[in-house]
């Protein structure tokens, strides 16, 4: 190596003061109070806050406390979900702190990497992590593992003489070494050209920090629902207030009625139920090895229309493997290979090799060489035993000029033999003979043509091809006059189980896209085997993306399935182009280079085994087993969860809207309020919440969820007949509740022979006993009809007689608890006092049950019409 002086210590200290330390900047974190405020300040809570204030003014402290507890509990749950970006930045910062060996004032010294400045000379050695972005000045067989940054599956040999052009991506800059990449072999010296946030990893950290959390599809739907309900509440309350004033009602009575209407219209329990359902979904995801960090991701994953996946380690096994072999003028069937017939080929590749097997059975060394050791081990040839039988006595190491490696061994009978492996083209120029059919003869043009054709075929399949030759009595490792043996083709092979998962995704209307830092030919070869792509025009390179505007990329994305040789910035652009077409995207990755795109995607999925801390910090979901098939299972689980959440929300809405209809209709015609605020709270928080929860965990979810296309981005919760279901059942429940409410005054008027006019009915409610009994009947009918309605909501298109009612024991429990609760508030004296109810006779309960079963009668009619319509 040349003699270098480096910077002076004084100059280094000056630059450090001017430019700052070589570390990633820290983002200002939000306080817990700030996060809590963000959760509190939303439209639903604003309406509830108004209801709380009115309740306090009216000294109804019990209702105020209940509503306040609900608001605070939902906010606390939301706060727990904050902070993904900061965790990712913290992980990046942690992995970027290390020691650096530098040359300053002509002397070699070790300093903290944070003290590095632009212009410093850094010495690189095997096993060391690069402390900053460097321009290489000198290399000696310098090999770098850049997988975490670029996705390249094998180490890259660096060359300080490499001259890049405008289209050269970071993965092809052989003259640069990047911060946090690792030296796997050789030595080098580089000059620091970027530090801190100016490095490639700094840019990634900046991109991660800039990506803001996006609301999930369900959150968008819930926010829209909250705004709609909020506006509806304000309008209805205003109308009722005007009507009440015209009717001459007391202001306090109107305020109490407004509170009742607000409480009736807002399904307070929905956020809690949704949270519980998603939390239980997280537990089920964990059982299939998908750890969910961000709760809404449980449901979002079920809505994805694009699954963007890194190639290496996710779609492939992240392990170079020999998949083809050529000897004696033809390919060898590796499954039925005769070890004795091909012993020289197998043993030669293993002995001419610096990889080894560790004591724990793991393979140590260059991935290409470990593949050859594993190839031999597959046929019962252990490296340690083979080297003991045939010890190495000389070698000529591999270099990029010769593209060859030679080792010399002594055989058990004392003979000397050399094995030379390397580039087929280079090796053939040094071969004079060939071993074919167990005999050695001179190599012919026909032999060379067969070998070249085989090499071309393997290369076309994106295999890494190595050939082997031998020479006897070659103690000095001379690489001439060799005898050609054969060749092998290696690749990081596809995971066999991934093929079925991709087929399932296709049936489910989900497109799988490969995004990789690897080369185009390799990516396309794997994509063809997996069924991701068929044609070269479905693949684009990173430098092609640089020439496209965001609009052009958005337009081209639907026809593309492979993105090769891409940078972290490219990955983010791809994800955003997919999202710009109103698609919901999932991004899978494991490296530092994947972190920004994991954060930008609607659902980021990181590998748990091979994933870096940075990738895990930026992701929403972590796969414990690193299997692509787990994503398929998680998507199915996500779709089932959404179906159940949707059922819960539609049920709760139909219940709440029926309460609003009952209150509004009665007050509009001048009747007393059929329900008290405490009745509505009781129904919403007990009679509704338990059935809501039962629907949320319903095991009877549609089994064909993976045969349907994903729901559209922004699709309303009311899609596929939601408005009809809510409207129909709301009206039915409201009608039977009003019938129950009017039953007692009608009966009293009929018994006294008085005409059943509107005025007479209004006057009847002036009798407190009649009003309490009417309210009790309405209260019980509303509660019990909603319990029956919950049973039918399990599947609105299937007859109840085809349900397996025992497979949802929570629904049975919810029904029993609901009935017992209604019995308690009408039969236990102190509860009757609190709820303002009267004791119910057996005939009255019979009347309530007859009315309450009407939603199920409607359910059966709808199911029958649906069945007739489908035939």
XYZ file of N, CA and C in Angstrom, residues 176 351 461 573 740 774:
18
model
N -16.939 3.129 -4.172
C -17.400 3.709 -2.909
C -17.671 2.624 -1.881
N -13.070 -28.929 -2.228
C -11.703 -28.743 -1.745
C -11.093 -27.422 -2.230
N -30.691 -18.299 -17.315
C -31.558 -18.530 -16.156
C -31.070 -17.775 -14.929
N -40.631 5.872 -3.970
C -41.366 6.375 -5.142
C -42.316 5.311 -5.694
N -94.404 -0.757 21.343
C -94.341 -1.098 22.766
C -94.600 0.137 23.633
N -94.793 2.683 29.998
C -94.556 2.790 28.553
C -93.058 2.831 28.253
